[in-house]
Short mmCIF file of N, CA and C in Angstrom, two decimals:
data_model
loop_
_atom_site.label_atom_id
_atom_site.label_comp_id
_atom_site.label_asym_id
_atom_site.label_seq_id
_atom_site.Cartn_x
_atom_site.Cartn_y
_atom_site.Cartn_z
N UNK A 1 19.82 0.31 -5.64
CA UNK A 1 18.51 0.91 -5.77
C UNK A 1 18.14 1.50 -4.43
N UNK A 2 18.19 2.60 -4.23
CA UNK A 2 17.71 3.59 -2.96
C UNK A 2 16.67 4.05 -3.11
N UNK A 3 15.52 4.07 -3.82
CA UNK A 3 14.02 4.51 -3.90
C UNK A 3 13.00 3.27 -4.77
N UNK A 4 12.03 3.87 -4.05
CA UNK A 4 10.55 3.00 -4.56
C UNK A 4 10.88 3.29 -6.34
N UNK A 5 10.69 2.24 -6.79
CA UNK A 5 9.90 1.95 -8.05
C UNK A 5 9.16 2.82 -9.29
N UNK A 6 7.94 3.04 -7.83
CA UNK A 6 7.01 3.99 -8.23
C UNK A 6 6.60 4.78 -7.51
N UNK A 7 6.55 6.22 -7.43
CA UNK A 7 6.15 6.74 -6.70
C UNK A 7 4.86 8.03 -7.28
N UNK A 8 4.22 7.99 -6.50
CA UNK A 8 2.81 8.99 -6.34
C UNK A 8 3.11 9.97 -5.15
N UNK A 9 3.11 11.37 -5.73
CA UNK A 9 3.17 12.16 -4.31
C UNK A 9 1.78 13.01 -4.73
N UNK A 10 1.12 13.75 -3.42
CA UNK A 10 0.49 14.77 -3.96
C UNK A 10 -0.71 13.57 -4.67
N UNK A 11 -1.88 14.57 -5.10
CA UNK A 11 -3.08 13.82 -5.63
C UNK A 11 -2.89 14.71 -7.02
N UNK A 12 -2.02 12.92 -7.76
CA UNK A 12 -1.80 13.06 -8.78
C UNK A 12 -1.73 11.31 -9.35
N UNK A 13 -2.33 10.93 -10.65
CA UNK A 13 -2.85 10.12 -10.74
C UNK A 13 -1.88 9.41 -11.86
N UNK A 14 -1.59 7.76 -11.84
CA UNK A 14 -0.31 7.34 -12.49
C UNK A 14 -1.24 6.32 -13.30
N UNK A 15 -0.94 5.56 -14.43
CA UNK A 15 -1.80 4.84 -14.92
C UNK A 15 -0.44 3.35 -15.31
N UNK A 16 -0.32 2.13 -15.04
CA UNK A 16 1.03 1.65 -15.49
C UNK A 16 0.34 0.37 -16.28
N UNK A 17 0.46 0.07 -17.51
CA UNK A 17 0.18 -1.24 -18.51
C UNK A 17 1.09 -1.97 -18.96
N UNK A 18 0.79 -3.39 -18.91
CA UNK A 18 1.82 -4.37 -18.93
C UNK A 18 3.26 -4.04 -19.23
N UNK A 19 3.94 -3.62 -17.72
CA UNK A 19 5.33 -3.37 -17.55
C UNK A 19 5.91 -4.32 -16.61
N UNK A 20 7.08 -4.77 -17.11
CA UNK A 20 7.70 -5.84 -15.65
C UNK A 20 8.59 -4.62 -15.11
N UNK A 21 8.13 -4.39 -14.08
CA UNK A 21 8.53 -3.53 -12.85
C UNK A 21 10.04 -3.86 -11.91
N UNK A 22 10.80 -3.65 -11.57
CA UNK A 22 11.89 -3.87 -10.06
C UNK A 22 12.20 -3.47 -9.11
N UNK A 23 12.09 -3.69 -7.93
CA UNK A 23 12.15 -2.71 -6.80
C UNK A 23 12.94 -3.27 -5.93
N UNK A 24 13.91 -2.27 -5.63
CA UNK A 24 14.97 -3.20 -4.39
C UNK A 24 15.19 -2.21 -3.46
N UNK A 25 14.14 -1.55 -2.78
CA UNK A 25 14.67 -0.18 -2.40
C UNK A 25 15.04 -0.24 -1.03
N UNK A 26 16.15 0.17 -0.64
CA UNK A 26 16.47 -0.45 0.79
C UNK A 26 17.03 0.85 1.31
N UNK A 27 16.07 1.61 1.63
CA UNK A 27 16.61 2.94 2.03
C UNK A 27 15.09 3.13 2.49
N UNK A 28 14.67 3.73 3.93
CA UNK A 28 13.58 4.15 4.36
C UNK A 28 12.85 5.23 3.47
N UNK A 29 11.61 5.54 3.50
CA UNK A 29 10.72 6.73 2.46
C UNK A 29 10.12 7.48 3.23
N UNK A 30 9.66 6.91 4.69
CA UNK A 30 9.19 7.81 5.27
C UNK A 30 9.54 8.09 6.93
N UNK A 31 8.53 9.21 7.60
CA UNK A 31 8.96 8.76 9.06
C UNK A 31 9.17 7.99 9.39
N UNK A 32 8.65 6.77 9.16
CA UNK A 32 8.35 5.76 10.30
C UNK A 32 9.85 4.49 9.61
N UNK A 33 10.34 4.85 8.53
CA UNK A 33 11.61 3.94 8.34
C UNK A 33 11.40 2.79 7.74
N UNK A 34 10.04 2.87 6.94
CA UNK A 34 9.81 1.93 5.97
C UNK A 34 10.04 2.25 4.07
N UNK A 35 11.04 1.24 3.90
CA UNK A 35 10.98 1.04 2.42
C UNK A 35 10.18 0.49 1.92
N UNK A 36 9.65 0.74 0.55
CA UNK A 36 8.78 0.19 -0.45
C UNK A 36 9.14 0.51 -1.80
N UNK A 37 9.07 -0.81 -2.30
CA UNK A 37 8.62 -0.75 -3.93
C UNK A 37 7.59 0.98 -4.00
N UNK A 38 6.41 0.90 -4.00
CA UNK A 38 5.94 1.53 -4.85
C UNK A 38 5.18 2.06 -3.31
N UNK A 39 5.23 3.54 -3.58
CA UNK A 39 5.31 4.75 -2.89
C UNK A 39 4.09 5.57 -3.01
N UNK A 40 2.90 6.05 -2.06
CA UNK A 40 1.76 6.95 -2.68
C UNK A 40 2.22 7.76 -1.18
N UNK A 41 1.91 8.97 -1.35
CA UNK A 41 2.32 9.79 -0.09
C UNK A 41 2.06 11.10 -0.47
N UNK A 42 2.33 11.74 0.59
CA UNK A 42 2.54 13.34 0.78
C UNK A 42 3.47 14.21 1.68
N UNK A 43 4.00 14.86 1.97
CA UNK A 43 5.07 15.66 2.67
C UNK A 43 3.26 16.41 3.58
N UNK A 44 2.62 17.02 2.95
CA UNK A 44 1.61 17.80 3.78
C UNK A 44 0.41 17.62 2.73
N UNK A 45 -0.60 17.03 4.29
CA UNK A 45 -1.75 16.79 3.85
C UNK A 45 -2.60 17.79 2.21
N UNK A 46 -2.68 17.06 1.26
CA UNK A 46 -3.43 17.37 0.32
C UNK A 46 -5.20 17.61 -0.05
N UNK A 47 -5.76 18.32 -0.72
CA UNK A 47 -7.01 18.15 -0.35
C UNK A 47 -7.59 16.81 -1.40
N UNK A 48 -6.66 16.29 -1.62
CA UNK A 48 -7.13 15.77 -3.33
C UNK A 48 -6.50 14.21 -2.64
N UNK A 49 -6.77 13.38 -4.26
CA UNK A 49 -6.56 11.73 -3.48
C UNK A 49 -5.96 11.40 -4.90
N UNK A 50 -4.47 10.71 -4.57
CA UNK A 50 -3.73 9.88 -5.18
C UNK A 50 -3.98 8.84 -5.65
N UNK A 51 -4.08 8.81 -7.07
CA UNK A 51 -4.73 7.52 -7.65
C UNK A 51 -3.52 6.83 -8.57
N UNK A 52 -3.26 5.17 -8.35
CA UNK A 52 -2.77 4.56 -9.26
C UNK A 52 -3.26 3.62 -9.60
N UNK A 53 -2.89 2.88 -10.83
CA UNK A 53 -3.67 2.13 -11.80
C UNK A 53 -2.59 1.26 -12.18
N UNK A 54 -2.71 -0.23 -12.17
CA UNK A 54 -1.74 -0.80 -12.60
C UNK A 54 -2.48 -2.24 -13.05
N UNK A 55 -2.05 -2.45 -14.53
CA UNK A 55 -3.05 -3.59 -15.03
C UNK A 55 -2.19 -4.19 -16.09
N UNK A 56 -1.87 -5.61 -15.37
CA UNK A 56 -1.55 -6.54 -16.17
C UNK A 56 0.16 -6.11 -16.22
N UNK A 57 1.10 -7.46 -16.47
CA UNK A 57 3.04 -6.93 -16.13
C UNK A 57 3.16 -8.01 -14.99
N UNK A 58 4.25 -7.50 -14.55
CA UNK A 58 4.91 -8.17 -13.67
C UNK A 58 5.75 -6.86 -13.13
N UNK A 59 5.63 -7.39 -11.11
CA UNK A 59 6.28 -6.42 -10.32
C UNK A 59 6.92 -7.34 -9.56
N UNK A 60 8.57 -7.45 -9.15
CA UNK A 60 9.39 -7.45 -8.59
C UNK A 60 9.80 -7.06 -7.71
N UNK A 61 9.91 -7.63 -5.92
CA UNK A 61 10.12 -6.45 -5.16
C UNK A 61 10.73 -7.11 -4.06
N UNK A 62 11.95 -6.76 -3.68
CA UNK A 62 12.83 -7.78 -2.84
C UNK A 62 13.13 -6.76 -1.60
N UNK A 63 12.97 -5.67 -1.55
CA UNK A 63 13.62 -5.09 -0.23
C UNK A 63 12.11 -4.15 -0.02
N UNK A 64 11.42 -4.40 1.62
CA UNK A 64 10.65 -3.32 2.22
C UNK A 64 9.14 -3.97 1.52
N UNK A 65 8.02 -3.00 1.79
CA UNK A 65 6.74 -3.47 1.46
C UNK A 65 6.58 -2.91 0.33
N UNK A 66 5.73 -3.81 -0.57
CA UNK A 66 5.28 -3.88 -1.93
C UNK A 66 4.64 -2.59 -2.12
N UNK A 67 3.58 -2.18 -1.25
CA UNK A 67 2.74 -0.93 -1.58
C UNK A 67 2.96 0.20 -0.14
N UNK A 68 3.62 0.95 0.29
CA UNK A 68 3.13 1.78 1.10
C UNK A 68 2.03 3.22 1.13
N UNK A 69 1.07 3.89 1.76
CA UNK A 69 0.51 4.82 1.71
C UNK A 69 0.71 5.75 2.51
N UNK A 70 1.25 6.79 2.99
CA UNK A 70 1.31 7.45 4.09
C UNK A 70 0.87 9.43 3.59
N UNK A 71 0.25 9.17 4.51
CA UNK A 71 -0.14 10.93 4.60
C UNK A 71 -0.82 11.48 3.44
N UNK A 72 -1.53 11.15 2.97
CA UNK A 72 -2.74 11.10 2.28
C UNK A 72 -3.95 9.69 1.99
N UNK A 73 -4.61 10.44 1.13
CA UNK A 73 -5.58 9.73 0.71
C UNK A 73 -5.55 8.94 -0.67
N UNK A 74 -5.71 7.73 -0.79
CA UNK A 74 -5.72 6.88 -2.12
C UNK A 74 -6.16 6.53 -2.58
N UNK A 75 -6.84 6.32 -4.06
CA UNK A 75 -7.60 4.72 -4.54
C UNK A 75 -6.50 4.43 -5.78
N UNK A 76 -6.10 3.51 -5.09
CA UNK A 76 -5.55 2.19 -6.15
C UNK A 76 -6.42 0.68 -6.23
N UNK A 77 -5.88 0.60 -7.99
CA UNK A 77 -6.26 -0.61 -8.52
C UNK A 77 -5.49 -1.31 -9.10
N UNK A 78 -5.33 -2.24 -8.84
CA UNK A 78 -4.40 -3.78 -9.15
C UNK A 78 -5.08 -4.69 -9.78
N UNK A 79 -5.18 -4.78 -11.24
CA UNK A 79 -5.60 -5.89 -12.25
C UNK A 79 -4.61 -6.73 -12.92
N UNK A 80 -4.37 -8.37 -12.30
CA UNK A 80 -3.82 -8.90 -14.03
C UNK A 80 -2.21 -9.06 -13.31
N UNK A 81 -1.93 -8.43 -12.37
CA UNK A 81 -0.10 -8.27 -11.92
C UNK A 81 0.58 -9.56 -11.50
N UNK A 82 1.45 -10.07 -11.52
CA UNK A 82 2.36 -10.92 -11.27
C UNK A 82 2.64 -10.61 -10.11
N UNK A 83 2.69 -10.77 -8.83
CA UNK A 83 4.05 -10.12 -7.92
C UNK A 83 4.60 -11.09 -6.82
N UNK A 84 5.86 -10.74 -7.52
CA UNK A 84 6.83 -11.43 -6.41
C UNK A 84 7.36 -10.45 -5.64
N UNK A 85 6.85 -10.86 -4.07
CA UNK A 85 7.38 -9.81 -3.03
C UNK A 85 8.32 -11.13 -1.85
N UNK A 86 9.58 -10.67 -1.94
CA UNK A 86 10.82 -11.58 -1.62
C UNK A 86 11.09 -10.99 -0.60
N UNK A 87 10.95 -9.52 -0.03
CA UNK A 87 10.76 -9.10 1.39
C UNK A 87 10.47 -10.18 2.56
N UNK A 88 11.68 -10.13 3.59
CA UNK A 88 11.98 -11.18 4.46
C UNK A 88 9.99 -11.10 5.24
N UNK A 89 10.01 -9.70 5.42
CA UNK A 89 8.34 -9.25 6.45
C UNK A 89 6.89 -9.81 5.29
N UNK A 90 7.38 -9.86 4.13
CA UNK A 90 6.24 -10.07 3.17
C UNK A 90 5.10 -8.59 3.61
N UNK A 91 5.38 -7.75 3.38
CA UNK A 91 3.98 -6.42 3.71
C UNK A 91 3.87 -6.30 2.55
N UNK A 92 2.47 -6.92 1.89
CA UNK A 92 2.25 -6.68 0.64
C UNK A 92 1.52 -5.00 0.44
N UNK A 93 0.63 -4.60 1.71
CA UNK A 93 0.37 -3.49 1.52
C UNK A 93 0.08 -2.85 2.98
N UNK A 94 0.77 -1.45 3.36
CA UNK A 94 0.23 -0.73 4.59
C UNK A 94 -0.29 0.45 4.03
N UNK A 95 -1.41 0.99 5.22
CA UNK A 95 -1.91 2.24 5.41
C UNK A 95 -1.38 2.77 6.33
N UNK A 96 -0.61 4.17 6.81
CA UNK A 96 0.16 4.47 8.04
C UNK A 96 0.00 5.78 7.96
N UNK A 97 -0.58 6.27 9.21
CA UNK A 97 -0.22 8.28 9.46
C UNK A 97 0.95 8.39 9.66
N UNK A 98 1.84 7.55 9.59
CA UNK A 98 3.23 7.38 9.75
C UNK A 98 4.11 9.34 9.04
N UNK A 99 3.64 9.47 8.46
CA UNK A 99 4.17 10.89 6.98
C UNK A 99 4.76 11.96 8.38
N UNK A 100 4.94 12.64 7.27
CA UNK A 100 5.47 13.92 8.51
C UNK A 100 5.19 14.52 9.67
N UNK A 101 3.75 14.80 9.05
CA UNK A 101 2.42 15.23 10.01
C UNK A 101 1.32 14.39 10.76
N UNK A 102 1.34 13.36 10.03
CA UNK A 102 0.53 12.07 10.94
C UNK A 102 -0.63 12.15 10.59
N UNK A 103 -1.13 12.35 9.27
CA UNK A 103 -2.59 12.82 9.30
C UNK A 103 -3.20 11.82 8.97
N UNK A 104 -4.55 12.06 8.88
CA UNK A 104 -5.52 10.90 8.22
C UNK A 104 -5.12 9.79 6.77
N UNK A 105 -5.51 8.82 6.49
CA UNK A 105 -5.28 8.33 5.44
C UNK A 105 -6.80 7.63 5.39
N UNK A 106 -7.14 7.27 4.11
CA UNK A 106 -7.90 6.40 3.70
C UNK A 106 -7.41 5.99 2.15
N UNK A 107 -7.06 4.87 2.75
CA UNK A 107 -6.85 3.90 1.12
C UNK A 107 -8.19 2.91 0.48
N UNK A 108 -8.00 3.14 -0.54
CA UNK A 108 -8.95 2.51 -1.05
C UNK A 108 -8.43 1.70 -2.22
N UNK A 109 -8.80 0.33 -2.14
CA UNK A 109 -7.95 -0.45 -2.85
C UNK A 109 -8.69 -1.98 -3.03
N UNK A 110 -8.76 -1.52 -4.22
CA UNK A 110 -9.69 -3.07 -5.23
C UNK A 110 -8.15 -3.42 -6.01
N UNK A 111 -8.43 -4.92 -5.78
CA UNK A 111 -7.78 -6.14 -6.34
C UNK A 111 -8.13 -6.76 -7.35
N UNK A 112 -7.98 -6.91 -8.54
CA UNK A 112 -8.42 -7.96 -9.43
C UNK A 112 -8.06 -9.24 -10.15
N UNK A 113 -8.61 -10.35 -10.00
CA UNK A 113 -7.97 -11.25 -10.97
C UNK A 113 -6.32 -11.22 -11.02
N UNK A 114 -5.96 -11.73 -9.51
CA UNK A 114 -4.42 -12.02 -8.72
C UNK A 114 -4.02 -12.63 -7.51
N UNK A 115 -3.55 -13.74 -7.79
CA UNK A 115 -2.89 -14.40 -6.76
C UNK A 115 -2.31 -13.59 -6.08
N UNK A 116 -2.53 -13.42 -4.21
CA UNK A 116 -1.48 -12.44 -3.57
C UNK A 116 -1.32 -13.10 -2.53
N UNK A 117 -0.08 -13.18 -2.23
CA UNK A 117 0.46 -13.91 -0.44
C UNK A 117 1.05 -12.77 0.28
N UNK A 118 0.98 -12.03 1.20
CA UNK A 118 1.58 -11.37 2.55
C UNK A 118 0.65 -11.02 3.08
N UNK A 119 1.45 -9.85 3.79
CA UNK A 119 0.28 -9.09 5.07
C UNK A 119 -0.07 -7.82 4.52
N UNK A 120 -1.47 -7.37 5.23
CA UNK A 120 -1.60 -5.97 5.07
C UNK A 120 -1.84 -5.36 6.33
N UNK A 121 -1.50 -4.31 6.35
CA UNK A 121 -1.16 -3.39 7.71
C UNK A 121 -2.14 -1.95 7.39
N UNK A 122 -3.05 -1.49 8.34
CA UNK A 122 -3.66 0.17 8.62
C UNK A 122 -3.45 -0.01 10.13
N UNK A 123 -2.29 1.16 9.81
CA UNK A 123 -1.88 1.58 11.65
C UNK A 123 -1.67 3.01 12.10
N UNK A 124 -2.60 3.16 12.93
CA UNK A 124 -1.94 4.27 13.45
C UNK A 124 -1.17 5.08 14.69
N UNK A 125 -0.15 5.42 14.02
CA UNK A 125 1.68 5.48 14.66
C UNK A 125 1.16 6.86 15.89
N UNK A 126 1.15 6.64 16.56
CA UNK A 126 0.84 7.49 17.73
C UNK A 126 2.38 8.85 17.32
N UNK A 127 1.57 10.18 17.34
CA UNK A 127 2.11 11.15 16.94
C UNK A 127 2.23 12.51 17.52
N UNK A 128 2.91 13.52 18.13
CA UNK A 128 2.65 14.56 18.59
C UNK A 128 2.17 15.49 17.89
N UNK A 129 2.42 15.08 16.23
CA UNK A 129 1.21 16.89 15.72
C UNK A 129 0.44 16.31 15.21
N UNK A 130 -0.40 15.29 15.85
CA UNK A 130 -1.78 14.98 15.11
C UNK A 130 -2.53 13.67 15.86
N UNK A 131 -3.72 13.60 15.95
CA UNK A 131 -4.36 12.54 16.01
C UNK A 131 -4.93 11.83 14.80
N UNK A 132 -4.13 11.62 14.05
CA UNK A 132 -4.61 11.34 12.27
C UNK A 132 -4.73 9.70 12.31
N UNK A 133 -5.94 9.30 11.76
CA UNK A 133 -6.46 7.81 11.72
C UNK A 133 -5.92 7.18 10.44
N UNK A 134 -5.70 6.01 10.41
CA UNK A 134 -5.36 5.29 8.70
C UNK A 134 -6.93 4.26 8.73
N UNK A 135 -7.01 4.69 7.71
CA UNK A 135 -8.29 3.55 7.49
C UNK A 135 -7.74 2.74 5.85
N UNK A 136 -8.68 1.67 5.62
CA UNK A 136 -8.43 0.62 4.50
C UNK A 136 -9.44 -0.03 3.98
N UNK A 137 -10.23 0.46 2.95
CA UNK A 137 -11.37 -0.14 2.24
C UNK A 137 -10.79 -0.99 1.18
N UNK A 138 -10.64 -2.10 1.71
CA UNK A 138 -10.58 -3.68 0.79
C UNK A 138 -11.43 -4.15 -0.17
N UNK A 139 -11.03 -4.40 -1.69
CA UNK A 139 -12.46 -4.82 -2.83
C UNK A 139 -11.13 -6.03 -3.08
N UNK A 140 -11.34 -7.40 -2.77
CA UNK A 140 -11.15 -8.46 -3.61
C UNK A 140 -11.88 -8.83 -4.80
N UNK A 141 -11.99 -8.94 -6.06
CA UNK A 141 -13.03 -9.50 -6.94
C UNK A 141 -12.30 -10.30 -8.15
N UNK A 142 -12.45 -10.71 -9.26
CA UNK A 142 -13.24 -11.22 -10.24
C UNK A 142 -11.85 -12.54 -10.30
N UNK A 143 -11.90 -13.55 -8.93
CA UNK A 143 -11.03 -13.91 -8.51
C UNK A 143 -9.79 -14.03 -8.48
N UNK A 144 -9.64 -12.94 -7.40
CA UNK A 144 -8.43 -12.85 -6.75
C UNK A 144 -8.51 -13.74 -5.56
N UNK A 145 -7.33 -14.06 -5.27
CA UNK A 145 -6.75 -15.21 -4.13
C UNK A 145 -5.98 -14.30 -3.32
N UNK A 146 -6.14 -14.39 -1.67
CA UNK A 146 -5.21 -13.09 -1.01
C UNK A 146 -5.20 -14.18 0.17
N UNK A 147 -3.44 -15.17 0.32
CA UNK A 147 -3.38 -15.59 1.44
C UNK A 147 -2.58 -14.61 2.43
N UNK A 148 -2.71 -14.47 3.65
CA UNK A 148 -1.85 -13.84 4.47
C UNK A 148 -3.04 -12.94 5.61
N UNK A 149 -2.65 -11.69 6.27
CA UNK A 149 -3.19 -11.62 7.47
C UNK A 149 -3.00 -9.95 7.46
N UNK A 150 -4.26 -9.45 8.25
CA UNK A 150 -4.12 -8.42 8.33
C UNK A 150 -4.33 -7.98 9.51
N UNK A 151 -3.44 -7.19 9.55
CA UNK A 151 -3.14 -6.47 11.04
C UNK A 151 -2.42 -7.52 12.29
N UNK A 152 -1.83 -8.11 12.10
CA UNK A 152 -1.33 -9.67 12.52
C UNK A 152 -0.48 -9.13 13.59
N UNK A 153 0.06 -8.10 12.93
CA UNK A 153 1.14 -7.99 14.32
C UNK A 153 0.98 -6.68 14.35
N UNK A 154 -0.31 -5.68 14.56
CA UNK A 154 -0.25 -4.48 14.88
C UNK A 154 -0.88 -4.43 16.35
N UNK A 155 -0.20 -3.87 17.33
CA UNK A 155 -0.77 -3.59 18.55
C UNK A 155 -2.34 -2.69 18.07
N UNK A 156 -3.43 -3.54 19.26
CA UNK A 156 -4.60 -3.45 19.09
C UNK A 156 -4.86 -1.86 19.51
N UNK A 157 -4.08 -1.40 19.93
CA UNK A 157 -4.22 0.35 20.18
C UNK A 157 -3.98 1.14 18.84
N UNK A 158 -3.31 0.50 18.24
CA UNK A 158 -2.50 1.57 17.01
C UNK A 158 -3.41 0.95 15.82
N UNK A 159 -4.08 -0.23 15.76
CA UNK A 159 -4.47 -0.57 14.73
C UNK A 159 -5.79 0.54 13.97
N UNK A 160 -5.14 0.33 12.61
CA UNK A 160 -6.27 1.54 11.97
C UNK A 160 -7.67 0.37 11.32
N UNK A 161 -8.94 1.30 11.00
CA UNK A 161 -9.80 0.59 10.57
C UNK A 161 -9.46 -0.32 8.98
N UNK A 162 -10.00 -1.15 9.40
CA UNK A 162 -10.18 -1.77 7.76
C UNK A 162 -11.57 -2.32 7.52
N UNK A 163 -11.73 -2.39 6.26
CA UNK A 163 -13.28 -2.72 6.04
C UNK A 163 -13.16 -3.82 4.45
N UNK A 164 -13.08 -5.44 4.44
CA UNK A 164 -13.12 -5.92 3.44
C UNK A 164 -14.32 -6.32 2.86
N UNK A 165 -14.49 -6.43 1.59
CA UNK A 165 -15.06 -6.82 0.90
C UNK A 165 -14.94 -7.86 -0.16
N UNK A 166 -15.13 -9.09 -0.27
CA UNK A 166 -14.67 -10.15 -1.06
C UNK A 166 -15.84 -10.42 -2.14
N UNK A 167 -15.74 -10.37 -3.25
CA UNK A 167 -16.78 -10.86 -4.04
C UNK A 167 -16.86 -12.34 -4.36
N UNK A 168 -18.04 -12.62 -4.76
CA UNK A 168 -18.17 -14.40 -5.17
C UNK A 168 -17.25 -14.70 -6.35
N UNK A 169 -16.46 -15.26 -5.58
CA UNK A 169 -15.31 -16.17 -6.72
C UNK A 169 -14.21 -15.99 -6.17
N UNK A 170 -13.94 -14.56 -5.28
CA UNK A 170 -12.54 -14.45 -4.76
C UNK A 170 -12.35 -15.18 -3.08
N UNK A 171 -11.10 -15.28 -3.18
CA UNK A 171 -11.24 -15.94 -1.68
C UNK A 171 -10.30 -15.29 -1.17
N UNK A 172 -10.19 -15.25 0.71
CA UNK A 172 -9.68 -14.40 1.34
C UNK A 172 -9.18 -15.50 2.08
#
C-alpha cells in the first residue's frame, strides 16, 4: 500500500458511512515526508475548503499519521469511528504549511462520540515561498475521550495556533 486511504484534494467534499477502512501507506504525500492514512490537501492554494465526513465503521492505520492536512483549508467531522492507529509516532492528526507552497491552513475539526489516543500537531514548517500559518480549531463533544498531547514535540517557533474546545461530557 503506497497511498493514503482517503484522499481529499482541492475543496471538494467526501461523505464516508459505516465502512471498515485500511491504511498502510508508507510512502511520503507531501513536502515535508509524511505518510498518512487519510489525506486532505492541495498542490496550490484553493479558494474553497475541503470537507470530510466520516460517521460510524472502523479505520485501520498502521504506517504514518491517521489524518494529515496540508495546503489548504478544512472542516472535518469524525462521528461513531473505531480507530486503531498502530503508527510507531501515534499522530492521530496534523495541520502543516508543509504542501508545496507553504500556505495558510485552517483545520477545523469536531470529534464525536470516540475514544482517541495520540498526538495532534499545527506546525508551521518554515518556508522560502511563503510565510503561511497552520491553525487548528478543536470541537470535542457528545463524549469523546482524546488521551495524548498536542504540540508535544513541536519546536515553540514553528508551532501553529490551536484553539480547543471540549464540551460537558467529553474529556481531554
Amino acid at each position: 500500500h503506497n497511498s493514503p486511504a482517503v484522499i481529499v484534494r482541492g475543496k471538494n467534499k467526501l461523505s464516508i458511512s459505516d465502512c471498515v477502512i485500511t491504511a498502510n501507506n508508507q510512502l511520503p504525500v507531501t513536502n515535508s515526508n509524511v505518510s498518512a492514512g487519510i489525506l486532505i490537501y492541495d498542490i496550490q492554494k484553493s479558494s474553497g475548503t475541503a470537507e470530510l465526513s466520516i460517521n460510524g465503521g472502523r479505520f485501520n492505520n498502521s504506517e504514518g499519521h491517521f489524518i494529515h492536512v496540508s495546503n489548504i483549508d478544512a472542516k472535518i467531522i469524525l462521528e461513531d469511528i473505531d480507530v486503531y492507529n498502530t503508527d510507531d509516532d501515534n499522530i492521530f492528526l496534523s495541520v502543516s504549511n508543509d504542501g508545496w507552497n507553504g500556505y495558510d491552513n485552517i483545520a477545523s475539526v469536531e470529534i464525536r462520540n470516540m475514544s482517541i489516543s495520540g498526538h495532534i500537531i499545527s506546525d508551521n514548517t518554515p518556508s522560502t515561498e511563503s510565510d503561511g500559518k497552520s491553525a487548528l480549531n478543536l470541537s470535542l463533544s457528545s463524549s469523546t475521550k482524546f488521551t495524548g498531547a498536542i504540540n508535544a514535540n513541536v519546536n515553540e517557533a514553528n508551532r501553529g495556533e490551536v484553539n480547543l474546545m471540549v464540551s460537558p461530557g467529553s474529556k481531554f
